[in-house]
mmCIF file of C-alpha atoms in Angstrom:
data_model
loop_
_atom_site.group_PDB
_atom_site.id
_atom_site.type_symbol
_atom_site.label_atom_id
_atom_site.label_comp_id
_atom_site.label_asym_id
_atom_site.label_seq_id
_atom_site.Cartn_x
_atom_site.Cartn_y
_atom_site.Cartn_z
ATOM 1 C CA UNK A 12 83.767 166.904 66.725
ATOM 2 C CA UNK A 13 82.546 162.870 66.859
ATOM 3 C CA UNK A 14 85.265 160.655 68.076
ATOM 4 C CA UNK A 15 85.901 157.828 65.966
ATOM 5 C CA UNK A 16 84.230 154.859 67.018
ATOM 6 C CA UNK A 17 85.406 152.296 64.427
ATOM 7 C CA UNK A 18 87.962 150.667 66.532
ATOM 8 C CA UNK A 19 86.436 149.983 69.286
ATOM 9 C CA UNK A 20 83.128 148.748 67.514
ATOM 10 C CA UNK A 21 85.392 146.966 65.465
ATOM 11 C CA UNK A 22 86.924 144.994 68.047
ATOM 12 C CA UNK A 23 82.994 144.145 69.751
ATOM 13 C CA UNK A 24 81.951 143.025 66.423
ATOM 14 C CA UNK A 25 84.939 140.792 66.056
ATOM 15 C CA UNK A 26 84.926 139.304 69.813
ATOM 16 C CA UNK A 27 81.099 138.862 69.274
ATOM 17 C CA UNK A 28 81.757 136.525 66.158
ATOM 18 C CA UNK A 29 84.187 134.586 68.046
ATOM 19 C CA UNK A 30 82.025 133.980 70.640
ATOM 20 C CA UNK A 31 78.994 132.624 68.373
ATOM 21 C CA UNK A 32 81.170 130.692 65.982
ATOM 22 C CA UNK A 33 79.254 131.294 63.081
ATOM 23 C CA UNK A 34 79.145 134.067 59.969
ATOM 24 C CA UNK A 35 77.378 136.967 60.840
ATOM 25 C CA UNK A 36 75.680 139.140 58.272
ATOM 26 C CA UNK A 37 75.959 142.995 57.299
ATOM 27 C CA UNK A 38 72.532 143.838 58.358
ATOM 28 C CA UNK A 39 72.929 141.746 61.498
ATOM 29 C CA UNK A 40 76.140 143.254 62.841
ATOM 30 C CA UNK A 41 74.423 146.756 61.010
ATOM 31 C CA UNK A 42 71.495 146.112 63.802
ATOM 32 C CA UNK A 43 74.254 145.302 66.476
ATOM 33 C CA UNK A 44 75.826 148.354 66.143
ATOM 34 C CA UNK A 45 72.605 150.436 65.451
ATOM 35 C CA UNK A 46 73.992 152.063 61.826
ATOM 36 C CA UNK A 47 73.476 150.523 58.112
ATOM 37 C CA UNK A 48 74.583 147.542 56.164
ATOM 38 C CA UNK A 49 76.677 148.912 53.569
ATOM 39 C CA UNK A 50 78.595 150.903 56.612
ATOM 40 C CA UNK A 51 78.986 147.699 57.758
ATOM 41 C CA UNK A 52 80.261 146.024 54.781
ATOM 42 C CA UNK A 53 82.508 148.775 54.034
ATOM 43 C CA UNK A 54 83.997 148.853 57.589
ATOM 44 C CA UNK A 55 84.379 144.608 57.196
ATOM 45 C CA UNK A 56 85.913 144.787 53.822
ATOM 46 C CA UNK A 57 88.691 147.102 55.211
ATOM 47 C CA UNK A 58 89.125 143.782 57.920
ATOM 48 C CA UNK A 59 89.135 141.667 54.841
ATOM 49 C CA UNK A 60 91.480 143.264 52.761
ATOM 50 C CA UNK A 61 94.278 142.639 55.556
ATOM 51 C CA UNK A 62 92.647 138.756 55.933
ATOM 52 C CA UNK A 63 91.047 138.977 59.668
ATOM 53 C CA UNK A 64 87.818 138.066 57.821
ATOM 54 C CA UNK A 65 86.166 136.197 55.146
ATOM 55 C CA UNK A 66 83.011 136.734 53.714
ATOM 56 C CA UNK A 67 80.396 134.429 52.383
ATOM 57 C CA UNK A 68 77.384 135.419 49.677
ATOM 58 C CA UNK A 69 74.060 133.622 49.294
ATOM 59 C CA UNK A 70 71.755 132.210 51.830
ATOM 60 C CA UNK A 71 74.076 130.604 54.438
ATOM 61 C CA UNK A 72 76.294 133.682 53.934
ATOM 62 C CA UNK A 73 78.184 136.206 56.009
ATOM 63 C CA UNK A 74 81.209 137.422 57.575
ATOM 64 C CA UNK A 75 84.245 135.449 59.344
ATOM 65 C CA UNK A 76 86.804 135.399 61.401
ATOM 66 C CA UNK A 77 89.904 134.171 59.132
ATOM 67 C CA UNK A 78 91.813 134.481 61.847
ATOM 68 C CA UNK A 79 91.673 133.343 66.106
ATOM 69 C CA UNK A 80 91.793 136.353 67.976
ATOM 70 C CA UNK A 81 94.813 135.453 69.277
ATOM 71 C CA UNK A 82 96.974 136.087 66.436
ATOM 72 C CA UNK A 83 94.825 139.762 66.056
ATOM 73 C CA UNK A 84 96.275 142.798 68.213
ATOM 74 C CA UNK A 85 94.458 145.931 68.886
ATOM 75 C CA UNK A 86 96.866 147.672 66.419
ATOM 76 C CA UNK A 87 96.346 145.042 63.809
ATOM 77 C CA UNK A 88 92.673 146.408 63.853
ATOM 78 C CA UNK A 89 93.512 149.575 64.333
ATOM 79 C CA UNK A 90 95.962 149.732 60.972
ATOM 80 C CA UNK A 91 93.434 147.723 59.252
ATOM 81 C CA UNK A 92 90.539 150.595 59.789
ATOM 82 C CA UNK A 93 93.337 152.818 57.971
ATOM 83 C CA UNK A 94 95.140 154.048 61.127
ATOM 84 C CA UNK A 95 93.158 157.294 61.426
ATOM 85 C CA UNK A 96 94.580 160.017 63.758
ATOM 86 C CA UNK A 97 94.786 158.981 67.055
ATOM 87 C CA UNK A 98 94.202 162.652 68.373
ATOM 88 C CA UNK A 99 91.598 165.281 67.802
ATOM 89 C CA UNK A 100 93.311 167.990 68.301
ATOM 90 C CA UNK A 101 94.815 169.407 65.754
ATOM 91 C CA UNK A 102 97.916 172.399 65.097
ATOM 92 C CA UNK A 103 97.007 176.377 64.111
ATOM 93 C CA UNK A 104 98.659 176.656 60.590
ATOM 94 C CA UNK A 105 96.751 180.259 59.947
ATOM 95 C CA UNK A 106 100.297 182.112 60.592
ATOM 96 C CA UNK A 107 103.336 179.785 58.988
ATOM 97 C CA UNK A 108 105.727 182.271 59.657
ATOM 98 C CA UNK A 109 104.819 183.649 63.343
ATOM 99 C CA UNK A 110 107.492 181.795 65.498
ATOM 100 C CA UNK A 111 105.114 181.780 68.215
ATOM 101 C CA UNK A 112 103.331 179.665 66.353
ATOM 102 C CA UNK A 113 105.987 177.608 65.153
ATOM 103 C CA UNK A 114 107.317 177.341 68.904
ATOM 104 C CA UNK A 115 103.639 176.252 69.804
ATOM 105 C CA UNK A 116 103.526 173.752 66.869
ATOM 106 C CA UNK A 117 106.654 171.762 67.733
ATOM 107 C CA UNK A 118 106.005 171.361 70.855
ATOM 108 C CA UNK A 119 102.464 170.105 70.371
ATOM 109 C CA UNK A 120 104.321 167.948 67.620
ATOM 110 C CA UNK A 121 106.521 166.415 69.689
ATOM 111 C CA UNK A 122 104.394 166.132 72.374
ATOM 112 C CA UNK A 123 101.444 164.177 70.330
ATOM 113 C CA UNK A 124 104.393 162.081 68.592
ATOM 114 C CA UNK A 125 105.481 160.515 72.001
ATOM 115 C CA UNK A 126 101.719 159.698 72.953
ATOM 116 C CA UNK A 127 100.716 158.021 69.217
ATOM 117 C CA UNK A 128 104.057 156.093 69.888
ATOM 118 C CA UNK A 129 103.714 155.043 73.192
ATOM 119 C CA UNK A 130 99.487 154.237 72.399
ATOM 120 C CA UNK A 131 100.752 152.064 69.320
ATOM 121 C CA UNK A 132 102.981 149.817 71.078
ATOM 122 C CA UNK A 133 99.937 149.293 74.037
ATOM 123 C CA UNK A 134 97.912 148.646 70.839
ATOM 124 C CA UNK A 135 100.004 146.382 69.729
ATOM 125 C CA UNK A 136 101.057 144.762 72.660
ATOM 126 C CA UNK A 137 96.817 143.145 73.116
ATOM 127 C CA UNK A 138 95.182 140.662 71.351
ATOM 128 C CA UNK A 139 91.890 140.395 71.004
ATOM 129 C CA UNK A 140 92.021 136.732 73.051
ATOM 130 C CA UNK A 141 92.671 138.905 75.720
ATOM 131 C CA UNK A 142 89.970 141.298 75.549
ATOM 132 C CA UNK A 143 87.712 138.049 75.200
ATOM 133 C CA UNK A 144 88.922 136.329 77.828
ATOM 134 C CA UNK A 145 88.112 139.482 79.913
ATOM 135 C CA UNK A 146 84.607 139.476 78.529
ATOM 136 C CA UNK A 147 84.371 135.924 79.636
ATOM 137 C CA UNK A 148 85.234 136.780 83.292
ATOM 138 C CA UNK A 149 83.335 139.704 83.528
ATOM 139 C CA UNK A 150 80.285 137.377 82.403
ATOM 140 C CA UNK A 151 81.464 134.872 85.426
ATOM 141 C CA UNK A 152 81.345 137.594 87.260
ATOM 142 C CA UNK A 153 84.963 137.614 87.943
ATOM 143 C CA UNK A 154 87.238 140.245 88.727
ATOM 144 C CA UNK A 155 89.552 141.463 85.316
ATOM 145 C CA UNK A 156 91.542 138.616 84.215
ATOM 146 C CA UNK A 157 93.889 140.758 82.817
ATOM 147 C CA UNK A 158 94.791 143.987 85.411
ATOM 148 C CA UNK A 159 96.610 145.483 82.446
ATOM 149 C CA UNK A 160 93.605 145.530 80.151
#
């Protein structure tokens, strides 16, 4: 099974437009990200919908932050994309009515409830900013800003 690489390319696209201050089009953040424009402008219009981004048509056109990254979380992003399961692994429904099953189930259910939960509010708790501002010390060749990032 592919892992679900939205978010994170998500959040490089968006820290990348920060950091060159202008719009961006689909086929260049399509060539970025080595996959195709319309994925691109189908992944953006998601961002759009929830206004992190603008978008531009015609010559001078593109895509745009609408927001500073400081007032974006990782969660914001993340619920934006359409909040897709944070887990891969998934719960044996082939025998409803074994309780082995059912004993196996809530557990598991439980169990992946308390990570999602915990994950969210660490989502939440990040803005972009801070992921840029640890890009720009990394390219100082500083230390982490940030040791909780």
């Amino acid at each position: 099974m592919r892992n679900d690489t939205r978010l994170s390319r998500m959040l490089h696209v968006l820290i990348h437009m920060d950091r060159h201050q202008q719009s961006a089009t689909s086929d260049t953040l399509a060539q970025m990200l080595g996959t195709n424009p319309v994925v691109v402008r189908r992944t953006m219009a998601l961002l759009k919908e929830q206004g992190y981004v603008t978008s531009e048509k015609g010559h001078r056109g593109g895509w745009s932050l609408a927001k500073p990254l400081a007032e974006m979380t990782l969660l914001d992003i993340h619920q934006a994309l359409g909040s897709t399961s944070i887990f891969a692994i998934g719960l044996s429904t082939d025998h409803p009515q074994c309780l082995v099953e059912q004993a196996v189930n809530a557990a598991l259910t439980d169990a992946f409830d308390e990570a999602q939960a915990l994950l969210l509010k660490r989502l939440g708790s990040i803005t972009l900013a801070q992921l840029a501002e640890d890009f720009d010390a990394r390219f100082r060749g500083e230390p982490k800003a940030e040791p909780h990032l």
